[in-house]
XYZ file of C-alpha atoms in Angstrom:
736
model
C 145.889 150.162 -62.078
C 144.509 148.293 -59.101
C 144.981 144.514 -59.133
C 141.283 143.714 -58.841
C 140.632 145.796 -61.912
C 143.458 144.066 -63.850
C 142.054 140.682 -62.960
C 138.518 141.781 -63.901
C 139.821 142.858 -67.324
C 141.575 139.553 -67.878
C 138.429 137.694 -66.743
C 136.320 139.768 -69.090
C 138.587 138.758 -71.941
C 138.114 135.068 -71.020
C 134.365 135.619 -71.121
C 134.547 137.193 -74.595
C 136.728 134.365 -75.783
C 134.119 131.783 -74.710
C 131.286 133.983 -75.981
C 132.800 134.081 -79.439
C 133.049 130.228 -79.407
C 129.432 129.908 -78.278
C 128.293 132.427 -80.922
C 130.165 130.457 -83.610
C 132.400 133.470 -84.371
C 135.363 131.087 -83.963
C 135.882 127.630 -82.691
C 138.283 126.594 -80.039
C 139.304 122.962 -80.792
C 139.857 122.133 -77.126
C 136.422 123.385 -76.110
C 134.929 121.390 -78.926
C 136.702 118.196 -77.783
C 135.650 118.885 -74.240
C 132.073 119.253 -75.274
C 132.213 115.813 -76.866
C 133.867 114.301 -73.844
C 131.291 115.760 -71.426
C 128.478 114.598 -73.721
C 129.864 111.138 -73.548
C 130.189 111.292 -69.820
C 126.571 112.309 -69.453
C 125.528 109.411 -71.768
C 127.328 107.020 -69.603
C 126.057 108.507 -66.361
C 122.442 108.490 -67.465
C 122.009 105.267 -69.411
C 119.977 102.657 -67.655
C 122.441 99.887 -68.694
C 119.633 97.282 -68.853
C 118.637 94.826 -71.659
C 115.688 96.115 -73.720
C 113.433 93.383 -75.055
C 111.679 95.395 -77.669
C 114.465 94.884 -80.298
C 116.239 91.655 -80.899
C 119.524 91.190 -82.810
C 120.054 88.155 -84.924
C 123.695 87.836 -85.133
C 125.718 86.422 -88.074
C 128.467 85.451 -85.618
C 131.392 83.182 -85.817
C 129.434 80.172 -84.733
C 126.969 80.764 -87.506
C 129.758 80.960 -90.041
C 131.193 77.766 -88.656
C 127.999 75.857 -89.208
C 126.462 77.436 -92.256
C 129.667 78.372 -94.169
C 131.663 81.591 -94.878
C 130.101 84.833 -95.730
C 128.359 85.800 -98.013
C 125.736 83.183 -97.519
C 123.642 82.077 -100.400
C 120.474 84.092 -100.769
C 118.512 80.798 -100.376
C 119.859 80.656 -96.846
C 118.742 84.210 -96.258
C 115.371 83.437 -97.717
C 115.014 80.586 -95.257
C 116.207 82.952 -92.400
C 113.470 85.477 -93.507
C 110.831 82.742 -93.736
C 111.715 81.436 -90.291
C 111.539 84.790 -88.684
C 108.356 85.879 -90.346
C 106.422 82.701 -90.296
C 107.711 80.678 -87.395
C 108.654 83.502 -85.048
C 106.062 86.063 -86.165
C 108.329 89.045 -85.734
C 106.804 92.558 -85.942
C 109.471 94.074 -88.244
C 112.639 92.757 -89.733
C 115.477 95.097 -90.615
C 118.816 94.233 -92.441
C 121.954 96.006 -91.395
C 123.416 94.314 -94.451
C 123.285 95.436 -98.153
C 122.839 93.052 -101.029
C 124.221 94.948 -104.018
C 125.642 91.957 -106.066
C 123.718 89.146 -107.669
C 124.140 85.699 -106.052
C 125.545 83.208 -108.508
C 126.524 80.590 -106.005
C 123.780 78.143 -107.114
C 125.514 77.513 -110.506
C 122.262 78.528 -112.363
C 124.183 80.784 -114.677
C 126.569 77.978 -115.577
C 123.761 75.618 -116.319
C 121.996 78.102 -118.413
C 125.036 78.727 -120.511
C 125.582 74.953 -120.894
C 121.979 74.714 -121.986
C 122.394 77.347 -124.583
C 125.603 75.948 -125.944
C 126.715 72.335 -125.338
C 123.374 70.803 -124.443
C 121.082 73.010 -126.428
C 119.384 70.136 -128.133
C 118.954 67.858 -125.017
C 115.363 67.934 -124.185
C 115.845 66.105 -120.917
C 118.401 68.583 -119.737
C 116.245 71.479 -120.806
C 113.313 70.046 -118.958
C 115.244 69.480 -115.771
C 116.778 72.892 -115.917
C 113.336 74.492 -116.245
C 112.141 72.535 -113.228
C 115.217 73.589 -111.172
C 115.463 77.252 -112.361
C 113.169 78.628 -109.603
C 114.949 76.733 -106.811
C 118.356 77.709 -108.080
C 117.433 81.376 -108.546
C 118.544 82.433 -105.070
C 117.993 86.160 -105.617
C 114.462 85.419 -106.648
C 113.953 83.154 -103.667
C 115.186 85.892 -101.519
C 112.999 88.423 -103.080
C 109.992 86.167 -102.805
C 110.723 85.760 -99.086
C 110.647 89.535 -98.736
C 107.523 90.232 -100.641
C 104.463 91.156 -98.610
C 106.383 91.020 -95.353
C 107.394 93.899 -92.978
C 111.094 93.708 -94.154
C 113.286 96.766 -94.213
C 116.521 96.480 -96.208
C 119.586 98.546 -95.480
C 122.009 100.403 -97.761
C 124.727 103.103 -97.552
C 125.738 106.447 -99.103
C 129.164 107.352 -99.998
C 131.165 110.639 -100.372
C 132.845 112.195 -103.392
C 135.983 110.028 -103.043
C 134.028 106.869 -103.740
C 130.970 108.299 -105.429
C 129.868 105.059 -107.246
C 126.246 104.027 -107.721
C 125.399 100.437 -107.259
C 121.949 98.873 -106.786
C 118.543 100.598 -106.601
C 117.620 103.256 -104.126
C 114.231 103.091 -102.527
C 111.735 105.864 -103.274
C 112.765 108.966 -101.357
C 111.033 109.927 -98.181
C 110.676 113.464 -99.640
C 111.035 114.435 -103.309
C 113.453 116.963 -104.571
C 112.715 120.539 -103.640
C 110.770 119.647 -100.436
C 113.125 121.723 -98.223
C 114.216 124.396 -100.556
C 113.383 127.154 -97.970
C 114.487 125.158 -94.968
C 117.382 126.319 -92.833
C 118.348 122.701 -92.165
C 121.847 121.621 -93.241
C 121.128 118.186 -94.478
C 123.957 115.655 -94.735
C 124.629 115.312 -98.418
C 126.123 112.401 -100.414
C 127.476 111.800 -103.913
C 127.181 107.998 -104.282
C 125.521 104.907 -102.805
C 125.673 101.235 -102.486
C 122.130 99.836 -102.473
C 120.340 96.582 -102.960
C 119.563 94.713 -106.150
C 116.393 96.244 -107.936
C 114.764 92.905 -107.531
C 115.189 92.897 -103.757
C 114.462 96.520 -103.317
C 111.216 96.218 -105.133
C 110.103 93.233 -103.073
C 110.959 94.823 -99.653
C 108.480 96.944 -97.726
C 111.018 99.647 -97.281
C 114.685 100.453 -96.986
C 116.853 102.849 -95.110
C 120.487 104.013 -95.069
C 122.707 103.084 -92.178
C 125.181 105.897 -92.363
C 125.969 107.509 -89.006
C 127.301 110.995 -88.461
C 131.001 110.577 -87.615
C 132.165 113.365 -85.418
C 135.586 114.997 -85.552
C 136.987 112.360 -83.016
C 135.757 109.428 -84.996
C 132.834 108.723 -82.721
C 129.270 108.070 -83.774
C 126.836 110.081 -81.618
C 124.096 110.769 -84.184
C 122.442 109.289 -87.161
C 120.885 111.529 -89.779
C 117.215 110.593 -90.084
C 116.980 112.296 -93.484
C 119.855 112.784 -95.889
C 120.050 114.525 -99.257
C 121.086 112.859 -102.461
C 120.720 114.500 -105.869
C 118.122 116.888 -104.435
C 115.908 114.161 -103.042
C 115.801 113.053 -99.305
C 116.140 109.569 -98.033
C 115.356 108.130 -94.611
C 117.579 106.141 -92.189
C 117.251 102.411 -91.491
C 115.973 102.927 -87.958
C 113.357 105.483 -89.104
C 112.217 103.220 -91.864
C 111.851 100.356 -89.302
C 109.725 102.524 -87.001
C 107.590 103.797 -89.878
C 106.963 100.240 -90.928
C 106.184 99.183 -87.377
C 103.550 101.873 -87.116
C 101.842 100.860 -90.346
C 103.815 102.847 -93.000
C 103.448 105.987 -90.926
C 103.350 109.408 -92.626
C 106.452 111.402 -92.009
C 106.033 115.142 -91.365
C 108.710 117.738 -90.576
C 108.119 120.252 -87.805
C 109.691 123.606 -86.810
C 109.567 125.719 -83.700
C 107.927 129.150 -83.940
C 110.180 131.650 -85.600
C 112.611 129.093 -86.872
C 113.224 127.792 -90.403
C 115.102 124.711 -89.695
C 113.492 121.383 -88.999
C 113.309 120.710 -85.188
C 111.593 117.341 -85.231
C 109.744 114.867 -87.399
C 106.222 113.679 -86.665
C 105.156 110.077 -87.387
C 101.351 109.397 -87.822
C 100.488 105.726 -88.481
C 97.710 103.235 -88.006
C 99.442 101.860 -84.936
C 100.418 105.082 -83.351
C 102.183 108.431 -83.535
C 105.641 109.667 -82.411
C 107.652 112.904 -82.419
C 111.420 112.590 -82.998
C 113.677 115.608 -82.223
C 116.519 116.290 -84.666
C 119.330 118.794 -84.799
C 120.508 121.327 -87.379
C 121.565 118.426 -89.663
C 118.260 116.551 -89.301
C 120.190 114.024 -87.216
C 118.929 112.376 -84.050
C 121.177 111.745 -81.065
C 121.588 108.040 -80.412
C 120.138 107.297 -76.882
C 122.647 104.626 -75.985
C 121.036 102.395 -73.298
C 124.319 100.913 -72.159
C 127.441 99.067 -73.276
C 127.428 96.348 -75.889
C 124.607 93.753 -75.662
C 122.048 96.108 -74.317
C 119.624 93.975 -76.474
C 119.027 90.173 -76.716
C 121.332 88.480 -79.134
C 120.591 85.299 -80.889
C 122.911 83.439 -83.255
C 121.584 83.315 -86.867
C 122.239 79.644 -87.068
C 120.097 78.960 -84.152
C 117.201 80.791 -85.762
C 117.770 78.770 -88.953
C 117.652 75.509 -86.969
C 114.756 76.507 -84.701
C 116.812 76.333 -81.569
C 115.283 79.550 -80.122
C 111.868 79.495 -78.355
C 109.348 81.534 -80.310
C 108.392 83.815 -77.287
C 111.809 85.424 -77.457
C 111.144 86.875 -80.908
C 107.382 86.965 -81.322
C 106.055 90.489 -81.889
C 109.552 92.002 -81.599
C 111.517 94.156 -83.935
C 114.457 92.075 -85.253
C 117.630 93.445 -86.707
C 119.974 91.264 -88.673
C 123.657 92.246 -88.339
C 127.091 90.740 -88.067
C 129.682 90.420 -85.203
C 131.872 87.738 -86.612
C 135.626 88.643 -87.023
C 136.237 90.145 -90.435
C 132.515 91.020 -90.785
C 132.038 93.007 -87.681
C 130.546 96.405 -88.305
C 132.331 98.231 -85.457
C 132.053 101.859 -84.576
C 133.595 104.141 -82.094
C 130.770 105.441 -79.788
C 130.472 107.151 -76.328
C 129.888 103.693 -74.754
C 132.560 101.688 -76.565
C 135.454 101.948 -78.950
C 134.358 98.908 -80.871
C 130.515 98.991 -80.807
C 128.437 97.008 -83.324
C 126.703 99.342 -85.740
C 123.613 97.182 -85.761
C 123.198 97.868 -82.059
C 123.473 101.668 -82.609
C 120.344 101.306 -84.909
C 118.664 99.353 -82.186
C 119.230 102.048 -79.584
C 117.813 104.747 -81.896
C 114.727 102.639 -82.673
C 113.977 102.037 -78.941
C 114.701 105.849 -78.319
C 112.093 106.686 -80.914
C 109.460 104.347 -79.357
C 110.216 105.303 -75.815
C 110.597 109.061 -76.403
C 114.083 109.153 -74.897
C 115.906 110.813 -77.736
C 117.737 113.881 -76.429
C 117.106 117.231 -78.052
C 119.531 120.062 -78.880
C 117.364 123.124 -78.874
C 117.618 125.459 -81.920
C 118.449 128.308 -79.688
C 121.172 126.303 -77.881
C 123.996 128.824 -78.853
C 121.933 131.607 -77.524
C 121.263 129.842 -74.240
C 124.949 129.002 -74.030
C 125.985 132.554 -74.614
C 123.461 133.764 -71.971
C 124.861 131.314 -69.448
C 128.467 132.429 -70.204
C 127.576 136.014 -69.753
C 125.860 135.350 -66.342
C 128.405 133.004 -64.933
C 131.359 134.813 -66.388
C 130.187 138.238 -65.468
C 129.564 137.185 -61.798
C 132.810 135.335 -61.456
C 134.956 137.905 -63.252
C 133.546 140.587 -60.899
C 133.531 138.670 -57.613
C 136.632 136.422 -57.682
C 139.224 139.250 -57.734
C 137.625 140.689 -54.507
C 137.416 137.402 -52.501
C 139.893 135.616 -50.464
C 141.181 132.309 -51.893
C 138.955 130.242 -49.616
C 135.813 132.217 -50.509
C 136.808 132.295 -54.144
C 137.279 128.543 -54.174
C 133.752 128.130 -52.528
C 132.146 130.501 -55.059
C 133.712 128.842 -58.121
C 133.048 125.397 -56.712
C 129.386 126.276 -56.069
C 129.012 127.764 -59.526
C 130.542 124.649 -61.058
C 128.235 122.283 -59.077
C 125.132 124.397 -59.876
C 125.980 124.466 -63.580
C 126.546 120.671 -63.750
C 123.470 119.906 -61.597
C 121.289 122.126 -63.802
C 122.601 120.620 -66.924
C 122.120 117.007 -65.700
C 118.631 117.897 -64.514
C 117.693 119.121 -67.933
C 119.260 116.042 -69.443
C 117.391 113.541 -67.272
C 114.117 115.279 -66.807
C 113.299 116.841 -70.100
C 115.745 115.209 -72.499
C 117.336 118.510 -73.247
C 121.002 118.727 -74.249
C 122.567 122.101 -73.592
C 126.271 122.979 -74.233
C 128.367 122.541 -71.152
C 132.024 122.720 -72.075
C 132.419 126.438 -72.521
C 130.740 127.254 -69.169
C 132.715 124.628 -67.227
C 135.963 125.708 -68.868
C 135.145 129.336 -68.149
C 134.542 128.672 -64.489
C 137.846 126.756 -64.295
C 139.603 129.351 -66.255
C 138.486 132.264 -64.192
C 139.327 130.366 -61.084
C 142.711 129.353 -62.149
C 143.363 132.889 -63.432
C 142.585 134.429 -60.124
C 144.386 131.749 -58.070
C 147.497 131.869 -60.304
C 147.431 135.593 -60.242
C 147.427 135.407 -56.459
C 150.149 132.815 -56.425
C 152.512 134.078 -59.077
C 151.804 137.793 -59.454
C 150.799 138.676 -55.901
C 153.317 136.325 -54.335
C 156.013 138.024 -56.435
C 154.691 141.420 -55.217
C 154.777 140.014 -51.714
C 158.445 138.982 -52.159
C 159.212 142.442 -53.517
C 157.458 144.134 -50.558
C 159.039 141.657 -48.153
C 162.480 142.408 -49.600
C 161.828 146.071 -48.996
C 159.960 146.003 -45.681
C 160.149 142.525 -44.385
C 163.112 143.208 -42.104
C 161.266 146.228 -40.562
C 157.560 145.186 -40.319
C 155.740 142.016 -39.060
C 154.409 139.556 -41.619
C 150.816 140.556 -41.056
C 151.595 144.083 -42.099
C 153.409 142.723 -45.202
C 150.295 140.776 -46.052
C 148.272 143.991 -45.725
C 150.776 145.907 -47.940
C 150.554 143.237 -50.641
C 146.898 143.960 -51.183
C 147.829 147.425 -52.542
C 151.549 147.598 -52.998
C 151.424 150.774 -55.215
C 150.338 152.665 -52.012
C 153.694 151.868 -50.296
C 157.154 153.123 -51.098
C 160.337 153.910 -49.314
C 160.424 157.431 -50.536
C 160.624 160.120 -47.845
C 157.358 161.670 -46.548
C 156.120 163.565 -43.503
C 153.626 161.974 -41.210
C 152.546 161.924 -37.557
C 154.200 158.876 -36.169
C 155.144 157.474 -32.805
C 158.725 156.411 -32.080
C 160.185 154.297 -29.306
C 163.604 153.911 -27.841
C 164.546 151.140 -25.385
C 167.818 150.794 -23.586
C 169.269 148.293 -21.041
C 170.382 150.108 -17.860
C 173.962 149.638 -16.768
C 174.753 147.602 -19.782
C 178.347 148.551 -19.821
C 179.067 147.146 -16.432
C 176.850 144.061 -17.127
C 178.777 143.258 -20.332
C 182.160 143.510 -18.703
C 181.243 140.781 -16.232
C 180.210 138.212 -18.896
C 182.070 136.068 -21.340
C 181.516 137.112 -25.026
C 179.613 134.004 -25.990
C 177.355 134.274 -22.953
C 176.650 137.891 -23.589
C 175.862 137.124 -27.302
C 173.318 134.544 -26.239
C 171.840 136.862 -23.570
C 171.457 139.734 -26.227
C 170.053 137.485 -28.844
C 167.401 136.194 -26.478
C 166.599 139.672 -25.148
C 166.379 141.422 -28.494
C 164.328 138.471 -29.935
C 161.794 138.771 -27.168
C 161.568 142.595 -27.481
C 161.295 142.445 -31.284
C 158.479 139.929 -31.014
C 156.549 142.273 -28.677
C 157.054 145.197 -31.088
C 155.944 143.257 -34.159
C 152.952 141.799 -32.240
C 151.775 145.447 -31.702
C 152.189 146.427 -35.466
C 155.484 148.160 -34.847
C 158.212 148.771 -37.509
C 161.637 147.770 -36.258
C 164.024 150.513 -37.145
C 167.428 149.250 -35.861
C 169.504 147.843 -32.997
C 171.999 150.321 -31.646
C 174.107 148.111 -29.389
C 171.913 147.101 -26.556
C 169.365 149.774 -27.658
C 166.209 149.264 -29.750
C 164.595 151.824 -32.005
C 161.086 151.304 -33.433
C 158.267 153.394 -34.769
C 154.512 153.113 -35.549
C 152.358 154.420 -38.356
C 154.704 153.629 -41.362
C 154.962 152.121 -43.847
C 151.378 150.953 -43.099
C 149.265 153.773 -41.875
C 147.980 153.238 -38.306
C 145.550 155.777 -36.760
C 146.235 154.186 -33.307
C 150.039 154.322 -33.631
C 150.432 156.100 -30.263
C 148.306 153.543 -28.493
C 150.050 150.514 -30.102
C 153.439 151.935 -29.179
C 152.445 152.425 -25.561
C 150.956 148.907 -25.311
C 154.119 147.570 -26.847
C 156.251 149.346 -24.233
C 154.124 147.811 -21.476
C 154.467 144.464 -23.110
C 158.284 144.856 -23.304
C 158.459 145.468 -19.640
C 156.386 142.382 -18.941
C 158.593 140.355 -21.271
C 161.758 141.495 -19.520
C 160.210 140.521 -16.113
C 159.426 137.174 -17.713
C 162.954 136.642 -18.853
C 164.336 137.243 -15.341
C 163.644 133.698 -14.044
C 165.183 132.032 -17.062
C 168.239 134.401 -16.866
C 168.755 133.635 -13.137
C 168.689 129.923 -13.884
C 171.559 130.293 -16.184
C 173.523 132.692 -14.018
C 172.876 135.699 -16.071
C 172.116 139.051 -14.560
C 168.595 140.372 -14.380
C 167.882 143.153 -16.961
C 166.245 146.498 -16.357
C 165.281 148.661 -19.343
C 164.191 152.260 -19.925
C 161.742 153.137 -22.662
C 161.009 156.600 -24.122
C 158.122 157.134 -26.469
C 157.097 160.298 -28.263
C 154.539 161.225 -31.002
C 154.880 164.026 -33.567
C 155.401 165.066 -37.244
C 158.461 163.391 -38.496
C 160.117 162.321 -41.788
C 160.089 158.702 -42.717
C 161.722 156.990 -45.614
C 164.737 155.215 -46.905
C 167.669 157.293 -45.918
C 171.357 156.823 -46.167
C 174.251 156.808 -48.709
C 174.546 154.958 -52.002
C 176.495 152.278 -50.047
C 173.969 151.685 -47.320
C 170.430 152.884 -46.720
C 167.893 152.259 -43.981
C 164.092 152.812 -43.632
C 164.074 155.178 -40.672
C 162.462 158.248 -39.085
C 164.071 161.683 -38.421
C 162.933 164.919 -36.770
C 162.633 166.725 -33.381
C 160.009 164.266 -31.987
C 162.558 161.452 -32.612
C 165.206 163.246 -30.723
C 162.862 163.914 -27.854
C 161.897 160.217 -27.642
C 165.527 159.402 -27.297
C 166.005 161.853 -24.472
C 162.918 160.678 -22.734
C 164.405 157.243 -22.655
C 167.465 158.751 -21.084
C 165.571 160.292 -18.177
C 163.567 157.265 -17.212
C 166.215 156.383 -14.604
C 166.031 159.884 -13.056
C 162.487 159.233 -12.151
C 162.844 155.548 -11.393
C 160.296 154.477 -13.943
C 160.453 151.993 -16.826
C 158.568 154.065 -19.463
C 158.360 157.760 -20.144
C 156.084 159.176 -22.869
C 155.548 162.624 -24.326
C 152.471 164.736 -23.891
C 151.125 164.187 -27.461
C 151.427 160.486 -27.072
C 149.484 160.716 -23.831
C 146.815 162.797 -25.527
C 146.474 160.236 -28.354
C 145.663 157.353 -26.016
C 142.312 157.097 -24.314
C 142.134 153.662 -22.681
C 145.452 153.818 -20.839
C 145.943 155.512 -17.501
C 149.021 157.703 -17.224
C 150.853 159.241 -14.214
C 152.232 162.713 -15.029
C 155.842 162.727 -13.870
C 156.943 166.340 -14.585
C 157.231 169.152 -16.933
C 160.719 169.256 -18.451
C 162.839 171.266 -20.856
C 165.321 169.071 -22.548
C 168.473 170.129 -24.381
C 167.844 171.983 -27.626
C 164.201 172.691 -26.879
C 162.824 176.007 -25.603
C 159.324 174.867 -24.888
C 158.676 172.567 -21.899
C 156.772 169.349 -22.315
C 154.929 167.270 -19.850
C 156.106 163.694 -19.448
C 154.045 160.784 -18.325
C 154.290 157.192 -17.144
C 151.774 154.642 -18.569
C 150.406 152.447 -15.699
C 148.244 150.107 -17.815
C 144.865 149.777 -19.341
C 142.336 151.734 -17.386
C 139.839 148.914 -17.275
C 142.393 146.628 -15.623
C 143.853 149.074 -13.132
C 143.430 148.049 -9.441
C 141.537 150.549 -7.082
C 144.661 150.975 -4.897
C 146.669 152.269 -7.856
C 143.890 154.705 -8.817
C 143.838 156.036 -5.250
C 147.633 156.372 -5.133
C 147.569 158.138 -8.513
C 144.893 160.643 -7.270
C 147.091 161.361 -4.203
C 150.133 161.847 -6.411
C 148.376 164.332 -8.659
C 147.512 166.385 -5.520
C 151.115 166.354 -4.524
C 152.109 167.592 -8.007
C 149.660 170.442 -7.788
C 150.968 171.438 -4.240
C 154.509 171.235 -5.527
C 153.959 173.570 -8.447
C 152.084 175.854 -6.143
C 155.171 176.034 -3.760
C 153.081 174.563 -0.854
C 156.274 172.621 0.264
C 155.033 171.507 3.636
C 151.686 170.017 2.595
C 153.371 168.421 -0.433
C 156.040 166.879 1.819
C 153.524 165.469 4.215
C 151.617 163.793 1.415
C 154.877 162.487 -0.076
C 155.639 160.765 3.238
C 152.234 159.084 3.019
C 152.899 157.940 -0.622
C 156.315 156.616 0.364
C 154.836 154.519 3.088
C 152.326 153.062 0.491
C 155.119 152.356 -2.006
C 158.428 152.157 -0.215
C 161.490 152.594 -2.474
C 159.740 154.376 -5.255
C 162.282 156.748 -6.792
C 159.762 159.204 -7.928
C 158.589 160.077 -4.493
C 162.002 160.396 -3.037
C 163.125 162.616 -6.001
C 160.429 165.142 -5.284
C 161.125 164.949 -1.557
C 164.782 165.795 -2.288
C 163.646 168.626 -4.481
C 161.419 170.135 -1.685
C 164.356 170.000 0.673
C 166.579 171.740 -1.819
C 163.938 174.506 -2.563
C 163.440 175.156 1.162
C 167.158 175.667 1.563
C 167.487 177.660 -1.626
C 164.013 178.909 -2.814
C 163.631 179.228 -6.615
C 163.223 182.521 -8.328
C 159.889 184.159 -8.545
C 159.688 183.228 -12.233
C 160.050 179.553 -11.564
C 157.287 177.695 -13.469
C 157.678 174.219 -12.035
C 159.634 173.008 -15.081
C 162.705 170.739 -14.745
C 165.602 171.427 -17.065
C 167.581 168.599 -18.329
C 170.934 169.040 -20.239
C 171.444 165.374 -20.734
C 171.615 163.526 -24.020
């Protein structure tokens, strides 16, 4: 199976994994945790982090406890606080993030009444005084009187099954039992409650629960606007405050077309109307404005003693809460691990009024699934086909586009779409493909390198790694080109050098020759003493194997000439090499014994190449190539040297000398080549005299060229001893 296909299948499995999470077929805890984290990050990035003046928090702080006394305060003090806020400061709505479930007996009224019934039952003066003081000492009644007829919203809480007690009196439900029997909304349900005294609840304008939804990580990101208890439905403190502000606004649930579950609540009141989006639990996301103290705070004792200017509270919504040590209602939130609960309600109230509550669409899972299919399908298909750089660019671009789109929807239309699964999928597919390339393909590269690295250049190894199944060391037949190179006069050269010097010379020479061969996509076969054997076209196929071999031979001759100056400077002899090249069908593969094998080529074309190298010195040329090699190369100019019949071969072959790339050949060389070809034609036609005269002309142009003197010697010999009538112009060699 091809590697891109394997990676595509693995990528498709990753897509299916995330798709199942998005479709709620299963839940991946890490994705859920990442979703919560990314939600919190977006909250912090988008929050204005300014102080909103619409809601003021009256804080029962440490300083208040120090001046007024420890908590709980007498209800007479709270009555005075309510009177101050409603009469002196003219607040718009007053909400309590405190519950008053127990009677206040701190005035001693109960004790006095018991004494009046028992020890002082007949004392008229005592009874008269008690009657006069009863109202002022009934702190609960005083507090209830302060609430009556004023826009005051009390708070209470619900509890779960483990603490399902019922204390105090609940307010009338926002919706009676059975109101949502056909709704698909999963309301938060409770089994118990802790509410306010019936006397206080009856006197207050409204009341609302202050239970948040605590997520799996303990963080409060939502408040259920409507919860279910014993079949009836009760509103949250923040919703009750806003309804009171709007003039006891009518609350109406709304659903999107084709959906059963509640998608929002509409508020219609004398002072305005609002729409509040909710999720599948009828909960609203808290639009946190910033970190703690995003609203004005005033100490309760300063309100009691009139130390705060009226303009700071007039016409504002006021929430009474606690931040004193031991009383502090702290919650873990996206904007702080110890965040005052009263400020969470303030954020939600302002969010309702400003229309900044984020909405999780009912078809969010469907949109998430669609996004996963589009992103995952594209990445799973393209990443296996791209280079690491392009794969990184694609994955990075997809990630940026996904984040940018999500943030735009968050900021522009208050829409919260799932993000974690898509982000994680992009990262997962990218890491999968990169790690595959690093671990799997690098292991494959190591294996290929172990097999072929000593023979072929690194760039060919890289090419083989892309499809390693296509390469093996098993024997096969193919048209290849083989090269043999040998140092002329090496025996006498080596006898005149010290072993260490000879070793250094050979290492430098072989290194230079090997570099040239590898640079032209050649496969190094072996070193045979001072000789080099290489071939082209295997293990990586090369349609231009003949051309690359010829260019390599020309490069090797240039490299030898370049080494000459360095060798002379060190007192080393100048090297001359002969190179034989031939092309043909040969067998290539891993050959040898169980003890030692080598990746090599065998066949008649290989033997001919070796013999061509051996006759280079006969013609005084550096390179001799066979006729098939010459026929396979179009952009190199060759000089035909002869037609020869070597040992073991019946058919003659033409041999040629490459002169260089045709486009780079000087005009003088082209003219000389044309004249030489004419000489060769005359020679084969037995026109000895005309051929000899032209050879003299060529010898004057290129003095000392062995080729011209060789043919001049042959003409002299033929004149003295003419060849047989059957002579076909072929030279017979019985050398190696």
